Short mmCIF file of C-alpha atoms in Angstrom, two decimals:
data_model
loop_
_atom_site.label_atom_id
_atom_site.label_comp_id
_atom_site.label_asym_id
_atom_site.label_seq_id
_atom_site.Cartn_x
_atom_site.Cartn_y
_atom_site.Cartn_z
CA MET A 1 -68.07 -187.91 -143.98
CA ILE A 2 -68.07 -185.14 -146.64
CA ASP A 3 -70.76 -184.76 -149.27
CA PHE A 4 -70.96 -182.11 -151.97
CA VAL A 5 -74.28 -182.47 -153.80
CA ASN A 6 -74.56 -180.31 -156.92
CA VAL A 7 -72.82 -177.48 -155.09
CA LYS A 8 -72.72 -174.14 -156.82
CA LYS A 9 -71.00 -171.05 -155.56
CA ALA A 10 -71.35 -167.58 -157.03
CA TYR A 11 -69.55 -164.59 -155.50
CA PRO A 12 -71.22 -161.19 -155.21
CA ASN A 13 -69.14 -159.88 -158.14
CA GLY A 14 -70.81 -162.48 -160.38
CA THR A 15 -67.93 -164.96 -160.57
CA MET A 16 -69.25 -168.51 -160.71
CA ALA A 17 -66.54 -170.36 -158.79
CA LEU A 18 -68.26 -173.75 -158.58
CA LYS A 19 -70.79 -174.80 -161.19
CA GLY A 20 -72.29 -177.97 -159.73
CA VAL A 21 -69.78 -180.07 -157.80
CA ASN A 22 -70.67 -183.60 -156.70
CA LEU A 23 -68.10 -185.18 -154.40
CA HIS A 24 -68.24 -187.81 -151.69
CA ILE A 25 -65.32 -188.36 -149.31
CA ASP A 26 -65.43 -191.25 -146.85
CA GLU A 27 -64.10 -191.19 -143.31
CA GLY A 28 -60.37 -192.00 -143.26
CA GLU A 29 -59.78 -191.18 -146.94
CA PHE A 30 -56.80 -189.27 -148.28
CA VAL A 31 -57.74 -186.96 -151.14
CA PHE A 32 -55.73 -184.58 -153.29
CA ILE A 33 -57.76 -181.75 -154.76
CA VAL A 34 -55.85 -180.42 -157.73
CA GLY A 35 -56.36 -177.93 -160.50
CA HIS A 36 -54.90 -174.79 -161.99
CA SER A 37 -55.51 -171.25 -160.73
CA GLY A 38 -59.17 -170.31 -160.87
CA ALA A 39 -60.32 -173.94 -161.00
CA GLY A 40 -62.22 -173.61 -157.71
CA LYS A 41 -59.79 -175.23 -155.20
CA THR A 42 -59.74 -172.23 -152.86
CA THR A 43 -63.53 -171.99 -152.98
CA ILE A 44 -63.80 -175.64 -151.93
CA MET A 45 -61.47 -174.86 -148.99
CA LYS A 46 -63.54 -171.84 -147.99
CA LEU A 47 -66.77 -173.82 -148.17
CA LEU A 48 -65.34 -176.64 -146.07
CA LEU A 49 -64.15 -174.13 -143.45
CA ARG A 50 -67.56 -172.43 -143.63
CA GLU A 51 -65.84 -169.17 -144.48
CA GLU A 52 -68.29 -168.95 -147.36
CA LYS A 53 -71.77 -170.38 -147.78
CA ILE A 54 -72.83 -172.35 -150.83
CA SER A 55 -75.16 -170.63 -153.31
CA SER A 56 -77.14 -173.78 -154.06
CA GLY A 57 -76.96 -177.53 -153.60
CA GLN A 58 -76.06 -179.28 -150.37
CA LEU A 59 -72.83 -179.60 -148.39
CA ILE A 60 -72.67 -182.01 -145.47
CA VAL A 61 -69.49 -182.37 -143.40
CA GLY A 62 -69.37 -184.82 -140.51
CA GLY A 63 -73.15 -184.74 -140.29
CA HIS A 64 -73.36 -180.93 -140.34
CA ASP A 65 -75.38 -179.23 -143.04
CA LEU A 66 -73.13 -176.22 -143.63
CA ALA A 67 -75.72 -174.22 -145.56
CA ALA A 68 -78.18 -174.43 -142.67
CA MET A 69 -75.57 -173.91 -139.94
CA SER A 70 -76.06 -170.72 -137.93
CA ASN A 71 -73.04 -168.46 -137.44
CA TYR A 72 -72.72 -169.07 -133.72
CA LYS A 73 -72.23 -172.80 -134.35
CA VAL A 74 -69.38 -172.27 -136.82
CA PRO A 75 -66.58 -172.13 -134.19
CA TYR A 76 -67.75 -175.43 -132.69
CA TYR A 77 -67.83 -176.99 -136.17
CA ARG A 78 -64.31 -175.75 -136.92
CA ARG A 79 -63.03 -177.55 -133.82
CA GLU A 80 -63.73 -180.75 -135.71
CA LEU A 81 -61.31 -179.64 -138.44
CA GLY A 82 -57.55 -179.15 -138.48
CA VAL A 83 -56.25 -176.61 -140.98
CA VAL A 84 -52.76 -176.18 -142.42
CA PHE A 85 -51.87 -173.20 -144.61
CA GLN A 86 -49.17 -172.61 -147.18
CA ASP A 87 -47.76 -169.69 -145.17
CA PHE A 88 -47.79 -171.65 -141.86
CA ARG A 89 -49.53 -168.78 -139.97
CA LEU A 90 -47.54 -169.23 -136.77
CA PHE A 91 -47.15 -166.59 -134.09
CA PRO A 92 -43.59 -165.31 -134.34
CA LYS A 93 -43.46 -164.28 -130.68
CA LYS A 94 -44.72 -167.59 -129.35
CA THR A 95 -42.58 -170.69 -128.95
CA VAL A 96 -43.33 -173.93 -130.76
CA PHE A 97 -45.04 -175.21 -127.61
CA GLU A 98 -47.10 -172.02 -127.23
CA ASN A 99 -48.13 -172.05 -130.89
CA VAL A 100 -49.55 -175.56 -130.55
CA ALA A 101 -51.00 -174.91 -127.09
CA PHE A 102 -52.76 -171.84 -128.46
CA ALA A 103 -55.21 -173.97 -130.47
CA MET A 104 -56.13 -175.79 -127.25
CA GLU A 105 -56.37 -172.60 -125.17
CA VAL A 106 -58.94 -171.07 -127.50
CA VAL A 107 -61.27 -174.03 -127.03
CA GLY A 108 -60.87 -173.87 -123.26
CA THR A 109 -58.71 -176.96 -122.68
CA PRO A 110 -57.43 -177.13 -119.08
CA ARG A 111 -53.76 -176.23 -118.67
CA LYS A 112 -52.85 -179.64 -117.26
CA LYS A 113 -54.17 -181.38 -120.35
CA ILE A 114 -52.34 -178.92 -122.62
CA VAL A 115 -49.04 -179.59 -120.85
CA ARG A 116 -49.56 -183.34 -121.30
CA ARG A 117 -50.79 -183.34 -124.87
CA VAL A 118 -48.58 -180.79 -126.67
CA PRO A 119 -45.29 -182.74 -126.26
CA ALA A 120 -47.04 -185.90 -127.48
CA ILE A 121 -48.26 -184.13 -130.65
CA LEU A 122 -44.84 -182.58 -131.24
CA ASN A 123 -43.43 -186.09 -131.01
CA THR A 124 -45.91 -187.27 -133.68
CA VAL A 125 -44.65 -184.62 -136.10
CA ASN A 126 -41.00 -185.31 -135.23
CA LEU A 127 -40.44 -182.05 -133.38
CA ALA A 128 -39.58 -183.41 -129.96
CA GLY A 129 -36.94 -181.17 -128.40
CA LYS A 130 -37.95 -178.09 -130.42
CA GLN A 131 -40.76 -176.99 -128.15
CA ASP A 132 -38.91 -173.97 -126.74
CA SER A 133 -37.72 -172.70 -130.12
CA PHE A 134 -39.30 -169.71 -131.81
CA PRO A 135 -40.52 -170.00 -135.42
CA ASN A 136 -37.61 -167.91 -136.76
CA GLU A 137 -35.16 -170.38 -135.19
CA ILE A 138 -36.41 -173.40 -137.15
CA SER A 139 -36.57 -174.30 -140.86
CA GLY A 140 -39.57 -173.83 -143.16
CA GLY A 141 -40.31 -177.56 -143.07
CA GLU A 142 -40.20 -177.54 -139.30
CA GLN A 143 -42.51 -174.52 -139.20
CA GLN A 144 -45.00 -176.38 -141.36
CA ARG A 145 -44.74 -179.34 -138.98
CA VAL A 146 -45.58 -176.97 -136.11
CA ALA A 147 -48.63 -175.84 -138.09
CA LEU A 148 -49.52 -179.51 -138.59
CA ALA A 149 -49.14 -180.15 -134.87
CA ARG A 150 -51.43 -177.20 -134.17
CA ALA A 151 -53.98 -178.63 -136.62
CA LEU A 152 -53.87 -181.91 -134.69
CA ALA A 153 -54.03 -180.31 -131.25
CA ASN A 154 -57.77 -180.59 -130.77
CA ASN A 155 -57.87 -184.11 -132.21
CA PRO A 156 -59.98 -183.22 -135.28
CA LYS A 157 -61.57 -185.82 -137.52
CA ILE A 158 -60.65 -183.98 -140.70
CA ILE A 159 -57.36 -182.34 -141.70
CA ILE A 160 -57.47 -179.80 -144.51
CA ALA A 161 -54.14 -178.69 -145.93
CA ASP A 162 -54.04 -175.77 -148.35
CA GLU A 163 -50.87 -175.99 -150.46
CA PRO A 164 -48.94 -177.31 -147.45
CA THR A 165 -45.70 -177.67 -149.42
CA GLY A 166 -45.92 -174.41 -151.34
CA ASN A 167 -43.34 -172.57 -149.24
CA ILE A 168 -40.82 -175.33 -148.53
CA ASP A 169 -38.11 -177.15 -150.46
CA PRO A 170 -38.80 -180.51 -152.21
CA LYS A 171 -37.09 -182.63 -149.55
CA MET A 172 -39.13 -181.03 -146.78
CA SER A 173 -42.22 -181.35 -148.96
CA LEU A 174 -41.81 -185.12 -148.99
CA GLU A 175 -41.44 -185.09 -145.22
CA ILE A 176 -44.65 -183.06 -144.77
CA MET A 177 -46.53 -185.35 -147.15
CA SER A 178 -45.23 -188.41 -145.29
CA LEU A 179 -46.52 -186.91 -142.07
CA LEU A 180 -49.92 -186.28 -143.63
CA MET A 181 -49.97 -189.92 -144.78
CA LYS A 182 -49.02 -190.99 -141.26
CA ILE A 183 -51.86 -188.88 -139.82
CA ASN A 184 -54.24 -190.41 -142.34
CA LYS A 185 -53.21 -193.87 -141.15
CA LEU A 186 -54.24 -192.81 -137.64
CA GLY A 187 -57.79 -192.67 -139.00
CA LYS A 188 -58.07 -188.99 -139.92
CA THR A 189 -59.62 -187.88 -143.17
CA VAL A 190 -57.00 -185.80 -145.00
CA ILE A 191 -57.74 -183.38 -147.82
CA VAL A 192 -54.76 -181.76 -149.50
CA VAL A 193 -55.32 -178.92 -151.92
CA THR A 194 -52.26 -178.60 -154.14
CA HIS A 195 -50.99 -177.97 -157.63
CA GLU A 196 -47.70 -179.87 -157.15
CA LYS A 197 -47.80 -182.57 -159.82
CA ASN A 198 -44.72 -184.47 -158.58
CA LEU A 199 -46.10 -185.03 -155.10
CA VAL A 200 -49.54 -186.02 -156.31
CA ASP A 201 -48.10 -188.49 -158.78
CA TYR A 202 -45.66 -189.90 -156.22
CA TYR A 203 -48.20 -190.71 -153.51
CA LYS A 204 -50.83 -192.22 -155.82
CA GLN A 205 -53.84 -191.38 -153.67
CA ARG A 206 -57.33 -190.37 -154.72
CA VAL A 207 -57.07 -187.31 -156.95
CA VAL A 208 -59.99 -184.97 -157.61
CA MET A 209 -59.27 -182.57 -160.43
CA LEU A 210 -61.14 -179.32 -160.82
CA LYS A 211 -61.40 -177.21 -163.94
CA ASP A 212 -63.51 -174.08 -164.32
CA GLY A 213 -65.58 -174.89 -161.25
CA LEU A 214 -66.36 -178.50 -162.18
CA ILE A 215 -64.83 -181.85 -161.25
CA VAL A 216 -63.29 -183.19 -164.45
CA GLU A 217 -61.55 -186.26 -162.99
CA ASP A 218 -61.82 -188.30 -159.81
CA HIS A 219 -59.54 -191.37 -159.61
CA VAL A 220 -58.24 -193.45 -156.74
CA GLY A 221 -54.50 -193.86 -157.24
CA GLY A 222 -54.75 -191.17 -159.89
CA MET A 223 -52.24 -188.78 -161.38
CA PHE A 224 -52.16 -185.02 -161.87
CA GLN A 225 -53.03 -184.81 -165.59
CA MET B 1 -69.36 -175.84 -121.63
CA LYS B 2 -65.72 -175.36 -120.76
CA ARG B 3 -64.63 -172.56 -118.47
CA TYR B 4 -62.05 -170.06 -119.66
CA ASN B 5 -59.52 -168.52 -117.35
CA ILE B 6 -60.40 -164.86 -116.78
CA PHE B 7 -56.75 -164.03 -116.24
CA TYR B 8 -56.03 -165.16 -119.80
CA PHE B 9 -58.35 -162.43 -121.12
CA ILE B 10 -57.04 -159.80 -118.72
CA GLY B 11 -53.46 -160.70 -119.64
CA GLN B 12 -54.31 -160.39 -123.34
CA ALA B 13 -55.97 -157.03 -122.64
CA PHE B 14 -52.85 -155.67 -120.94
CA ALA B 15 -50.71 -157.00 -123.79
CA GLY B 16 -52.95 -155.15 -126.25
CA LEU B 17 -52.71 -151.92 -124.25
CA TRP B 18 -48.94 -152.22 -124.13
CA ARG B 19 -48.70 -152.98 -127.85
CA ASN B 20 -50.60 -149.77 -128.72
CA GLY B 21 -48.97 -147.73 -125.97
CA VAL B 22 -49.33 -144.28 -127.54
CA MET B 23 -52.99 -144.73 -128.44
CA SER B 24 -53.75 -146.29 -125.05
CA PHE B 25 -52.11 -143.31 -123.35
CA ALA B 26 -54.13 -140.92 -125.54
CA SER B 27 -57.34 -142.76 -124.65
CA VAL B 28 -56.63 -142.60 -120.94
CA ALA B 29 -55.67 -138.90 -121.18
CA VAL B 30 -58.79 -137.92 -123.13
CA LEU B 31 -61.18 -139.99 -121.05
CA MET B 32 -59.57 -138.71 -117.85
CA SER B 33 -59.95 -135.09 -119.01
CA CYS B 34 -63.57 -135.69 -119.97
CA LEU B 35 -64.31 -137.21 -116.57
CA VAL B 36 -62.68 -134.29 -114.75
CA VAL B 37 -64.77 -131.77 -116.70
CA ILE B 38 -67.98 -133.80 -116.26
CA GLY B 39 -67.18 -134.23 -112.56
CA GLY B 40 -66.44 -130.50 -112.22
CA PHE B 41 -69.83 -129.54 -113.60
CA SER B 42 -71.60 -132.10 -111.42
CA LEU B 43 -69.93 -130.63 -108.36
CA ILE B 44 -70.87 -127.08 -109.35
CA VAL B 45 -74.52 -128.16 -109.66
CA LYS B 46 -74.34 -130.00 -106.35
CA ASN B 47 -72.90 -126.93 -104.60
CA ILE B 48 -75.53 -124.64 -106.11
CA ASP B 49 -78.17 -126.97 -104.69
CA LEU B 50 -76.52 -126.83 -101.30
CA ASN B 51 -76.47 -123.03 -101.34
CA LEU B 52 -80.08 -122.88 -102.49
CA GLU B 53 -81.01 -125.00 -99.51
CA GLN B 54 -79.02 -122.82 -97.20
CA PHE B 55 -80.54 -119.63 -98.49
CA GLY B 56 -83.31 -121.48 -96.99
CA ASN B 57 -86.72 -120.10 -97.23
CA LEU B 58 -86.61 -118.50 -100.60
CA ASN B 59 -90.30 -119.27 -100.80
CA GLU B 60 -90.94 -116.84 -97.98
CA ILE B 61 -92.62 -113.43 -98.09
CA VAL B 62 -92.66 -110.95 -95.23
CA VAL B 63 -95.43 -108.35 -95.13
CA PHE B 64 -95.36 -105.34 -92.84
CA CYS B 65 -98.47 -103.79 -91.39
CA ASN B 66 -99.12 -100.13 -90.91
CA THR B 67 -97.32 -98.91 -87.78
CA GLU B 68 -100.51 -97.09 -86.76
CA ALA B 69 -102.72 -100.19 -87.13
CA THR B 70 -104.73 -101.41 -84.16
CA GLU B 71 -104.59 -104.95 -82.87
CA GLU B 72 -107.94 -105.74 -84.57
CA GLU B 73 -106.71 -104.40 -87.91
CA ILE B 74 -103.53 -106.45 -87.67
CA VAL B 75 -105.51 -109.60 -86.89
CA ALA B 76 -107.84 -108.80 -89.81
CA VAL B 77 -104.82 -108.55 -92.13
CA GLY B 78 -103.71 -112.00 -90.94
CA GLU B 79 -107.15 -113.45 -91.61
CA GLN B 80 -107.26 -112.01 -95.13
CA ILE B 81 -103.83 -113.40 -95.88
CA GLY B 82 -104.95 -116.81 -94.63
CA LYS B 83 -107.80 -116.85 -97.14
CA LEU B 84 -105.50 -116.43 -100.16
CA ASP B 85 -104.52 -119.34 -102.43
CA ASN B 86 -100.94 -120.60 -102.55
CA ILE B 87 -100.31 -120.01 -98.85
CA ALA B 88 -98.40 -122.78 -97.07
CA SER B 89 -98.03 -121.14 -93.65
CA ILE B 90 -98.41 -117.82 -91.95
CA ARG B 91 -96.83 -116.57 -88.74
CA ARG B 92 -97.26 -113.26 -87.03
CA ILE B 93 -94.22 -111.40 -85.72
CA THR B 94 -95.25 -108.76 -83.27
CA LYS B 95 -93.34 -105.50 -83.14
CA ALA B 96 -91.82 -106.62 -79.83
CA GLU B 97 -90.63 -109.91 -81.34
CA GLY B 98 -89.28 -108.02 -84.34
CA LEU B 99 -87.27 -105.75 -82.10
CA ALA B 100 -85.93 -108.69 -80.10
CA GLN B 101 -84.79 -110.37 -83.32
CA MET B 102 -83.07 -107.19 -84.49
CA LYS B 103 -81.33 -106.70 -81.19
CA ALA B 104 -80.11 -110.30 -81.27
CA GLU B 105 -78.63 -109.80 -84.74
CA TYR B 106 -77.29 -106.26 -84.46
CA ASP B 107 -76.01 -104.82 -81.16
CA VAL B 108 -76.18 -101.23 -82.46
CA TYR B 109 -79.88 -101.06 -81.55
CA ASP B 110 -79.31 -101.24 -77.81
CA ASP B 111 -80.80 -97.80 -77.28
CA VAL B 112 -84.10 -98.75 -78.92
CA SER B 113 -86.71 -99.84 -76.39
CA GLU B 114 -90.28 -101.14 -76.51
CA GLU B 115 -91.51 -97.62 -75.95
CA ASN B 116 -89.79 -96.11 -78.94
CA ASN B 117 -89.94 -99.26 -81.08
CA PRO B 118 -90.31 -98.05 -84.71
CA LEU B 119 -90.95 -101.51 -86.13
CA PRO B 120 -94.38 -102.49 -87.40
CA ASP B 121 -96.09 -105.81 -86.82
CA SER B 122 -95.40 -108.26 -89.62
CA TYR B 123 -96.39 -111.65 -91.03
CA GLU B 124 -93.97 -114.28 -92.35
CA ILE B 125 -95.71 -116.15 -95.12
CA THR B 126 -94.47 -119.23 -96.96
CA TYR B 127 -96.07 -120.16 -100.26
CA VAL B 128 -96.51 -123.40 -102.20
CA ASP B 129 -96.02 -122.61 -105.87
CA THR B 130 -93.12 -120.38 -106.92
CA GLU B 131 -94.61 -119.86 -110.36
CA LYS B 132 -97.69 -118.17 -108.85
CA VAL B 133 -95.74 -115.92 -106.52
CA GLY B 134 -96.27 -112.85 -108.73
CA GLU B 135 -100.01 -113.25 -108.34
CA LEU B 136 -99.68 -113.66 -104.57
CA ASP B 137 -97.46 -110.58 -104.36
CA TYR B 138 -100.15 -108.55 -106.16
CA GLN B 139 -102.93 -109.88 -103.91
CA LEU B 140 -100.93 -109.00 -100.78
CA HIS B 141 -100.42 -105.48 -102.02
CA GLN B 142 -104.19 -105.15 -102.36
CA ILE B 143 -104.89 -105.90 -98.67
CA GLU B 144 -105.60 -102.81 -96.68
CA GLY B 145 -103.23 -102.32 -93.76
CA ILE B 146 -100.18 -103.79 -95.48
CA THR B 147 -97.56 -101.15 -96.20
CA LYS B 148 -94.72 -103.28 -97.54
CA VAL B 149 -94.29 -106.71 -99.12
CA ASN B 150 -90.80 -108.20 -99.09
CA ASN B 151 -90.18 -111.25 -101.23
CA ARG B 152 -86.97 -112.91 -102.42
CA LEU B 153 -88.36 -113.75 -105.80
CA ASP B 154 -85.59 -111.95 -107.69
CA LEU B 155 -82.89 -113.78 -105.78
CA ALA B 156 -84.63 -117.15 -106.18
CA THR B 157 -85.14 -116.53 -109.88
CA SER B 158 -81.50 -115.50 -110.36
CA ILE B 159 -80.16 -118.56 -108.58
CA GLU B 160 -82.55 -120.86 -110.41
CA SER B 161 -81.55 -119.36 -113.76
CA VAL B 162 -77.83 -119.75 -112.95
CA LYS B 163 -78.51 -123.35 -112.00
CA SER B 164 -80.47 -123.96 -115.21
CA GLY B 165 -77.65 -122.41 -117.26
CA VAL B 166 -75.03 -124.56 -115.56
CA MET B 167 -77.23 -127.62 -116.00
CA LEU B 168 -77.65 -126.88 -119.70
CA ILE B 169 -73.89 -126.50 -120.19
CA PHE B 170 -73.36 -129.61 -118.08
CA VAL B 171 -75.69 -131.71 -120.21
CA TRP B 172 -74.05 -130.47 -123.42
CA PHE B 173 -70.59 -131.17 -122.08
CA LEU B 174 -71.71 -134.57 -120.85
CA ALA B 175 -73.05 -135.46 -124.30
CA ILE B 176 -70.11 -134.09 -126.29
CA LEU B 177 -67.41 -135.41 -123.98
CA SER B 178 -69.05 -138.83 -123.80
CA VAL B 179 -69.05 -139.05 -127.59
CA VAL B 180 -65.40 -137.91 -127.73
CA SER B 181 -64.39 -140.46 -125.09
CA VAL B 182 -66.19 -143.32 -126.78
CA PHE B 183 -64.78 -142.30 -130.17
CA ILE B 184 -61.18 -142.35 -128.97
CA ILE B 185 -61.66 -145.71 -127.27
CA ILE B 186 -63.14 -147.07 -130.53
CA ASN B 187 -59.98 -146.01 -132.35
CA THR B 188 -57.69 -147.52 -129.75
CA ILE B 189 -59.49 -150.86 -129.86
CA LYS B 190 -59.58 -150.79 -133.66
CA LEU B 191 -55.80 -150.35 -133.69
CA SER B 192 -55.49 -153.20 -131.25
CA VAL B 193 -57.70 -155.42 -133.42
CA PHE B 194 -55.64 -154.45 -136.48
CA ALA B 195 -52.39 -155.32 -134.69
CA ARG B 196 -53.84 -158.72 -133.77
CA ARG B 197 -55.67 -159.46 -137.05
CA HIS B 198 -53.25 -162.28 -137.89
CA GLU B 199 -53.80 -163.86 -134.48
CA ILE B 200 -57.57 -163.37 -134.78
CA SER B 201 -57.71 -165.13 -138.16
CA ILE B 202 -55.89 -168.14 -136.67
CA MET B 203 -58.21 -168.10 -133.67
CA ARG B 204 -61.15 -168.32 -136.04
CA TYR B 205 -59.71 -171.30 -137.90
CA VAL B 206 -59.06 -173.26 -134.72
CA GLY B 207 -62.62 -172.71 -133.51
CA ALA B 208 -62.48 -169.77 -131.13
CA THR B 209 -65.90 -168.34 -130.43
CA SER B 210 -66.62 -164.67 -131.10
CA TRP B 211 -66.66 -164.06 -127.37
CA PHE B 212 -63.26 -165.63 -126.90
CA ILE B 213 -61.90 -163.34 -129.61
CA THR B 214 -63.62 -160.18 -128.43
CA LEU B 215 -63.41 -160.49 -124.65
CA PRO B 216 -59.76 -159.32 -124.39
CA PHE B 217 -60.72 -156.17 -126.31
CA ILE B 218 -63.72 -155.57 -124.04
CA PHE B 219 -61.38 -155.92 -121.06
CA GLU B 220 -59.03 -153.49 -122.77
CA GLY B 221 -61.85 -150.93 -122.88
CA ILE B 222 -62.72 -151.60 -119.24
CA ILE B 223 -59.09 -151.19 -118.15
CA ILE B 224 -58.85 -147.88 -120.04
CA GLY B 225 -62.06 -146.78 -118.31
CA LEU B 226 -60.94 -147.82 -114.84
CA PHE B 227 -57.46 -146.40 -115.19
CA SER B 228 -58.82 -143.08 -116.46
CA SER B 229 -61.39 -142.89 -113.66
CA VAL B 230 -58.82 -143.39 -110.91
CA ILE B 231 -56.51 -140.72 -112.35
CA ALA B 232 -59.50 -138.41 -112.88
CA TYR B 233 -60.51 -138.95 -109.25
CA PHE B 234 -57.16 -137.76 -107.94
CA ALA B 235 -57.09 -134.85 -110.39
CA GLU B 236 -60.59 -133.81 -109.31
CA TRP B 237 -59.57 -134.13 -105.67
CA TYR B 238 -56.61 -131.83 -106.17
CA ILE B 239 -58.54 -129.23 -108.20
CA TYR B 240 -61.59 -129.29 -105.94
CA SER B 241 -59.56 -129.00 -102.75
CA TYR B 242 -57.76 -125.98 -104.20
CA ILE B 243 -61.08 -124.31 -105.07
CA GLU B 244 -62.54 -125.31 -101.70
CA THR B 245 -59.68 -123.60 -99.84
CA MET B 246 -60.00 -120.51 -102.01
CA VAL B 247 -63.77 -120.23 -101.52
CA MET B 248 -63.52 -120.79 -97.79
CA ALA B 249 -60.88 -118.07 -97.48
CA ASP B 250 -62.35 -115.41 -99.77
CA LEU B 251 -66.06 -116.08 -100.25
CA GLN B 252 -67.31 -116.97 -96.83
CA MET B 253 -70.92 -116.27 -97.83
CA ILE B 254 -70.89 -119.31 -100.10
CA SER B 255 -71.15 -122.78 -98.64
CA ILE B 256 -69.13 -125.51 -100.29
CA LEU B 257 -69.16 -129.24 -99.81
CA THR B 258 -65.87 -130.69 -98.61
CA PHE B 259 -64.26 -133.29 -100.87
CA ALA B 260 -64.45 -135.84 -98.06
CA GLU B 261 -68.25 -135.58 -98.19
CA ILE B 262 -68.39 -136.38 -101.91
CA LYS B 263 -65.32 -138.53 -102.54
CA ASN B 264 -67.20 -141.83 -102.80
CA THR B 265 -69.77 -140.36 -105.18
CA VAL B 266 -66.98 -138.93 -107.34
CA LEU B 267 -64.91 -142.14 -107.34
CA PHE B 268 -67.74 -144.55 -108.07
CA GLY B 269 -69.37 -142.11 -110.50
CA PHE B 270 -66.12 -141.83 -112.46
CA MET B 271 -65.57 -145.57 -112.38
CA GLY B 272 -69.09 -146.21 -113.61
CA LEU B 273 -68.80 -143.67 -116.42
CA GLY B 274 -65.30 -144.85 -117.36
CA VAL B 275 -66.24 -148.51 -117.50
CA VAL B 276 -69.42 -147.80 -119.46
CA ALA B 277 -67.47 -145.65 -121.95
CA GLY B 278 -64.87 -148.43 -122.24
CA ILE B 279 -67.44 -151.15 -122.84
CA ILE B 280 -69.43 -149.08 -125.35
CA GLY B 281 -66.26 -148.04 -127.22
CA SER B 282 -64.88 -151.56 -127.50
CA SER B 283 -68.27 -153.08 -128.32
CA ILE B 284 -68.81 -150.65 -131.19
CA SER B 285 -65.38 -151.32 -132.66
CA LEU B 286 -65.93 -155.08 -132.35
CA SER B 287 -69.54 -155.20 -133.49
CA LYS B 288 -68.70 -157.13 -136.66
CA TYR B 289 -66.90 -159.82 -134.64
CA LEU B 290 -69.78 -160.14 -132.22
CA LYS B 291 -72.22 -160.55 -135.10
CA SER B 292 -70.32 -163.28 -136.94
#
């Protein structure tokens, strides 16, 4: 599903963010990508989202060679991904329903299908009954669940979560992680970028550790060392 | 390929205009003013053309023969004129015809009869090339039997030079005002993009195409253009009608087109210019989104 082959990434200012990463992620896997600041986690996110291009090596996601992908194909590629951010990135003036529906509107989903699907997704993330609330009327954990619902809206094969528990309390963090596990069990590949040791250690999934732009550990059922 | 609902984009465009109300208002006001000025100059040029036509035969020269000339001499003058270059047509006006024309125009000549007719025979000549009229004038003066050559070269030259001057100013205004209009629309759309940057970044992550992101802003430009053109049309109507009434009352020598005759040209011209300015302005401010 995802293949990094000797991937290197240098930024225009000379920073070498990745120095030769080799990583294979199978379809349906759950992977934590961990590491301290500057380890290269954000760069991996940006490369997966095709926000940045690799400098050398090869990066294949879902059969797409991201280095060779032309810019006009990027939006269609991103529809195969669901993204969750630390800061939720919800529209404050849209309701929960509208926030989730928005992801479907931008890809041209017919209104009838949106009206049918959004409540079902909200049910999956335990937000049934909150669809008319605005983001400022719900808790941080609930906001992150809305973001998760939006990531699921277009039924992507891969979910990428960038520090999904960074802005919520520990109890809510467990709830979000449980949801991500639940989504993984539905057959989605889930990649969680985090530096929260407790969560990583608790869930005992595959852990890929980055340090100075290189993978230093990769263990199934691993711990955040 | 899935079809998007056009009303979604138009709705987003109106929301954007509302969100940046002050700048949208400024854009409409500036573009409207530019259109009124551009339209004003176009109408001046159009009216000059109309008056030039009505002055009619500015490419006409009248030559008068010697009053003492015999019929043969007068005919000979006509033949010599006919041999010159740059002659389009030639028509003889006998002294009797000349008198009849004068009597028809001015009733004060009632006491003048054929017997005491002081008018000479004349020829009305039209020429082909205005630029060579000086040469023709000289050649006519050289023909024996011609005592006077009347041409309207000075008048034609004056009107042409006024028209050229107005055209030059018009072109300058058109260029400058177009740039100003496009520039202000660029700024309005940039503000709109800035206000929606958060939304745009999310759109990108969920797979919105560049066109999906940029289309509302293009519509925003088009709406500014259309709105400005309609207001400009009514403003032009009011101003032009005022001038039309004034000219008709005080300057009866000058012909002026009525607004009813030109209203469609003005309306569709303004709409075309407004929409083009709107599209160009928004496209320039969104060029980086269209590229990526």
